[in-house]
Short mmCIF file of C-alpha atoms and ligand atoms in Angstrom, two decimals:
data_model
loop_
_atom_site.label_atom_id
_atom_site.label_comp_id
_atom_site.label_asym_id
_atom_site.label_seq_id
_atom_site.Cartn_x
_atom_site.Cartn_y
_atom_site.Cartn_z
CA UNK J 9 136.94 62.42 103.58
CA UNK J 10 134.84 59.49 102.54
CA UNK J 11 134.59 56.07 104.05
CA UNK J 12 137.17 54.81 101.55
CA UNK J 13 139.92 56.89 103.19
CA UNK J 14 143.21 55.03 103.29
CA UNK J 15 145.32 54.76 106.45
CA UNK J 16 148.84 53.47 106.67
CA UNK J 17 150.11 52.58 110.20
CA UNK J 18 153.79 52.61 111.03
CA UNK J 19 155.02 50.81 114.19
CA UNK J 20 158.21 49.35 115.82
CA UNK J 21 156.73 47.30 118.77
CA UNK J 22 153.88 45.41 120.16
CA UNK J 23 151.15 47.07 118.06
CA UNK J 24 148.50 47.35 120.73
CA UNK J 25 147.48 50.70 119.14
CA UNK J 26 147.20 48.99 115.77
CA UNK J 27 144.98 46.37 117.38
CA UNK J 28 142.80 49.18 118.88
CA UNK J 29 142.43 50.68 115.40
CA UNK J 30 141.59 47.29 113.96
CA UNK J 31 138.98 46.69 116.72
CA UNK J 32 137.47 50.17 116.10
CA UNK J 33 137.10 49.31 112.40
CA UNK J 34 135.41 45.95 113.20
CA UNK J 35 133.11 47.63 115.65
CA UNK J 36 132.10 50.40 113.23
CA UNK J 37 133.92 53.22 115.11
CA UNK J 38 136.45 53.71 112.31
CA UNK J 39 135.14 54.07 108.73
CA UNK J 40 138.47 54.34 106.92
CA UNK J 41 140.57 51.24 105.87
CA UNK J 42 144.06 50.36 107.14
CA UNK J 43 145.59 49.52 103.76
CA UNK J 44 149.16 48.76 104.95
CA UNK J 45 151.30 48.47 108.08
CA UNK J 46 154.94 49.25 107.91
CA UNK J 47 157.81 48.83 110.32
CA UNK J 48 161.48 49.59 110.76
CA UNK J 49 161.85 46.17 112.44
CA UNK J 50 161.09 42.90 110.68
CA UNK J 51 160.58 41.31 114.10
CA UNK J 52 158.05 43.89 115.33
CA UNK J 53 155.19 41.91 117.00
CA UNK J 54 152.74 44.44 115.73
CA UNK J 55 153.29 43.24 112.15
CA UNK J 56 151.62 39.96 113.16
CA UNK J 57 148.39 41.75 114.01
CA UNK J 58 148.45 43.01 110.42
CA UNK J 59 149.10 39.57 109.05
CA UNK J 60 146.16 38.17 111.08
CA UNK J 61 143.89 40.86 109.63
CA UNK J 62 145.23 40.11 106.12
CA UNK J 63 146.60 43.65 105.77
CA UNK J 64 149.78 44.04 103.59
CA UNK J 65 152.91 44.74 105.55
CA UNK J 66 156.25 46.28 104.56
CA UNK J 67 159.58 46.57 106.40
CA UNK J 68 162.00 49.41 105.92
CA UNK J 69 165.09 48.74 108.00
CA UNK J 70 167.68 51.51 108.64
CA UNK J 71 170.49 48.97 108.32
CA UNK J 72 169.52 48.28 104.71
CA UNK J 73 169.79 51.88 103.68
CA UNK J 74 173.24 53.19 104.75
CA UNK J 75 172.20 56.54 106.08
CA UNK J 76 169.32 58.13 107.87
CA UNK J 77 168.63 60.25 104.73
CA UNK J 78 168.41 57.07 102.49
CA UNK J 79 166.23 55.24 105.00
CA UNK J 80 163.86 58.19 105.03
CA UNK J 81 163.90 58.29 101.27
CA UNK J 82 163.02 54.61 101.07
CA UNK J 83 160.31 54.92 103.66
CA UNK J 84 158.82 57.90 101.77
CA UNK J 85 158.63 55.91 98.56
CA UNK J 86 157.14 52.83 100.23
CA UNK J 87 154.51 55.04 101.91
CA UNK J 88 153.68 56.94 98.65
CA UNK J 89 153.07 53.65 96.83
CA UNK J 90 150.02 53.09 99.19
CA UNK J 91 148.64 56.64 98.46
CA UNK J 92 147.60 57.19 102.14
CA UNK J 93 145.14 59.80 103.16
CA UNK J 94 146.52 59.67 106.65
CA UNK J 95 149.63 58.04 108.17
CA UNK J 96 149.40 56.97 111.78
CA UNK J 97 152.61 56.56 113.80
CA UNK J 98 151.53 54.01 116.38
CA UNK J 99 154.78 53.40 118.30
CA UNK J 100 157.33 54.03 115.50
CA UNK J 101 160.48 54.60 117.47
CA UNK J 102 162.20 56.79 114.87
CA UNK J 103 162.02 60.42 113.78
CA UNK J 104 160.77 60.73 110.25
CA UNK J 105 162.08 63.41 107.84
CA UNK J 106 160.17 66.09 106.00
CA UNK J 107 160.43 63.88 102.94
CA UNK J 108 158.38 61.21 104.69
CA UNK J 109 155.81 63.87 105.80
CA UNK J 110 155.66 65.18 102.26
CA UNK J 111 155.03 61.59 100.90
CA UNK J 112 151.90 61.59 103.19
CA UNK J 113 150.88 65.17 102.04
CA UNK J 114 151.73 66.33 105.61
CA UNK J 115 148.93 64.15 107.01
CA UNK J 116 150.79 62.23 109.66
CA UNK J 117 149.73 61.84 113.26
CA UNK J 118 151.43 60.31 116.23
CA UNK J 119 150.37 58.98 119.64
CA UNK J 120 152.75 59.76 122.50
CA UNK J 121 152.52 58.47 126.16
CA UNK J 122 152.59 61.80 127.97
CA UNK J 123 150.69 65.09 128.12
CA UNK J 124 152.89 66.98 125.63
CA UNK J 125 154.64 69.37 125.69
CA UNK J 126 155.85 67.67 128.85
CA UNK J 127 158.10 64.60 128.38
CA UNK J 128 158.70 64.30 124.61
CA UNK J 129 161.03 61.66 123.26
CA UNK J 130 161.88 58.30 124.70
CA UNK J 131 160.63 56.70 127.91
CA UNK J 132 158.03 59.30 128.68
CA UNK J 133 156.28 57.37 131.52
CA UNK J 134 159.76 57.06 133.18
CA UNK J 135 160.33 60.81 132.65
CA UNK J 136 156.93 61.59 134.26
CA UNK J 137 157.71 59.36 137.29
CA UNK J 138 161.10 60.97 137.78
CA UNK J 139 159.54 64.45 137.61
CA UNK J 140 157.09 63.52 140.36
CA UNK J 141 153.93 64.64 138.45
CA UNK J 142 150.53 63.65 139.85
CA UNK J 143 148.91 63.43 136.39
CA UNK J 144 150.10 62.09 133.09
CA UNK J 145 148.31 60.78 130.04
CA UNK J 146 148.60 60.52 126.29
CA UNK J 147 148.60 62.93 123.36
CA UNK J 148 147.62 62.53 119.74
CA UNK J 149 149.25 65.20 117.57
CA UNK J 150 150.17 66.11 114.08
CA UNK J 151 153.75 65.22 113.25
CA UNK J 152 156.16 67.92 112.20
CA UNK J 153 159.91 67.68 111.77
CA UNK J 154 160.57 68.06 115.53
CA UNK J 155 160.48 65.40 118.23
CA UNK J 156 156.89 65.24 119.45
CA UNK J 157 156.39 68.89 118.77
CA UNK J 158 153.51 69.02 116.25
CA UNK J 159 150.15 70.63 116.90
CA UNK J 160 148.12 68.81 119.55
CA UNK J 161 144.87 67.19 118.39
CA UNK J 162 143.63 65.61 121.60
CA UNK J 163 144.82 64.46 125.03
CA UNK J 164 143.54 62.23 127.81
CA UNK J 165 144.83 62.37 131.40
CA UNK J 166 145.47 59.59 133.98
CA UNK J 167 146.56 59.76 137.64
CA UNK J 168 150.02 58.80 138.60
CA UNK J 169 149.80 56.58 141.66
CA UNK J 170 152.37 56.46 144.41
CA UNK J 171 153.08 52.75 143.76
CA UNK J 172 153.46 53.13 139.97
CA UNK J 173 156.39 51.72 138.12
CA UNK J 174 157.09 52.92 134.50
CA UNK J 175 155.35 49.80 133.31
CA UNK J 176 152.17 50.18 135.33
CA UNK J 177 151.96 53.87 134.44
CA UNK J 178 152.51 53.10 130.81
CA UNK J 179 149.75 50.43 130.90
CA UNK J 180 147.35 52.94 132.38
CA UNK J 181 148.25 55.44 129.73
CA UNK J 182 147.92 52.89 126.92
CA UNK J 183 144.38 52.04 127.97
CA UNK J 184 143.59 55.72 127.20
CA UNK J 185 145.48 55.60 123.91
CA UNK J 186 143.36 52.63 122.79
CA UNK J 187 140.14 54.66 122.77
CA UNK J 188 141.57 58.06 122.02
CA UNK J 189 143.60 57.22 118.90
CA UNK J 190 140.78 55.59 116.90
CA UNK J 191 138.37 58.35 118.00
CA UNK J 192 140.81 61.05 116.80
CA UNK J 193 141.59 59.24 113.51
CA UNK J 194 137.87 59.00 112.70
CA UNK J 195 137.34 62.70 113.50
CA UNK J 196 140.39 63.78 111.63
CA UNK J 197 139.25 61.88 108.48
CA UNK J 198 135.89 63.53 108.75
CA UNK J 199 137.80 66.70 108.16
CA UNK J 200 138.43 69.42 107.44
CA UNK J 201 141.83 67.89 106.73
CA UNK J 202 144.72 70.23 106.07
CA UNK J 203 145.01 70.68 102.28
CA UNK J 204 147.41 68.28 100.69
CA UNK J 205 150.87 69.62 100.67
CA UNK J 206 150.36 72.14 103.43
CA UNK J 207 151.70 71.69 106.92
CA UNK J 208 149.12 71.27 109.66
CA UNK J 209 149.22 74.24 111.91
CA UNK J 210 147.84 75.16 115.32
CA UNK J 211 144.77 76.22 113.43
CA UNK J 212 143.83 72.56 112.92
CA UNK J 213 143.41 71.06 116.40
CA UNK J 214 140.60 68.61 116.92
CA UNK J 215 138.53 71.12 118.80
CA UNK J 216 138.17 73.00 115.49
CA UNK J 217 136.51 69.97 113.90
CA UNK J 218 132.83 69.58 113.51
CA UNK J 219 132.26 66.77 115.96
CA UNK J 220 133.73 66.40 119.41
CA UNK J 221 135.32 63.15 120.49
CA UNK J 222 132.95 60.94 122.43
CA UNK J 223 133.88 59.82 125.94
CA UNK J 224 135.03 56.18 126.12
CA UNK J 225 132.20 53.73 126.92
CA UNK J 226 133.42 53.17 130.49
CA UNK J 227 132.85 56.96 131.21
CA UNK J 228 129.43 57.34 129.62
CA UNK J 229 126.70 58.11 132.12
C1 LIG K 221 152.56 53.75 122.76
O1 LIG K 221 152.55 53.90 124.14
C2 LIG K 221 152.73 55.12 122.12
O2 LIG K 221 152.28 56.14 122.86
C3 LIG K 221 154.21 55.17 121.93
O3 LIG K 221 154.63 53.88 121.66
C4 LIG K 221 153.76 52.95 122.25
C5 LIG K 221 153.43 51.94 121.30
O4 LIG K 221 152.70 50.85 121.84
N1 LIG K 221 154.51 56.15 120.86
P1 LIG K 221 152.03 49.71 120.98
O5 LIG K 221 153.16 49.21 120.04
O6 LIG K 221 150.93 50.37 120.22
O7 LIG K 221 151.61 48.67 121.87
#
């Protein structure tokens, strides 16, 4: 994939991961362009980061589309209009259908705040605290039609501290997301990408790619 690769980011919330991708682009750690940012919520604060960076935004709200199937169809067509090479779900709080995955040629990745396959779905940091685990972290994975079930590309672990609340644990996890996601996006776009129209499989984890992910600057010797 060349430096003109096109990324579309989908989000529902604060957009700190979008900010991390934008920062990586500014600092030369991400060669691809973010060509659009979409959301299922017109009030999603993350959309403002896109506005500030003069990136086109679009909103596809479930309430405007009657059924889940219709919403997915509308999202698929909005995505397809931007001809993305890769779609990044950066806090999109909805499950997308196969139709949406197809509109992105199956090239959709997600960042999730747990070490999958543990704690998929909503409120992962809270699930981790309740389970009493000593280590949690984040996962970047290919998206399939399940809930946080697609092949894992990369993970980063953090300790769970005795005094943690769901918020403090989530913040520690997000600090990892902010270096891991841009690094994975860059490596994924350097390929080999799954062929358009095929579903990524367990044969395409990041460790199979040519270059390993560098450690974050704070951990370099
Ligand atoms: C992140 O923690 C991500 O793992 C989860 O949603 C959160 C989005 O945060 N899927 P932000 O909107 O990027 O700040």
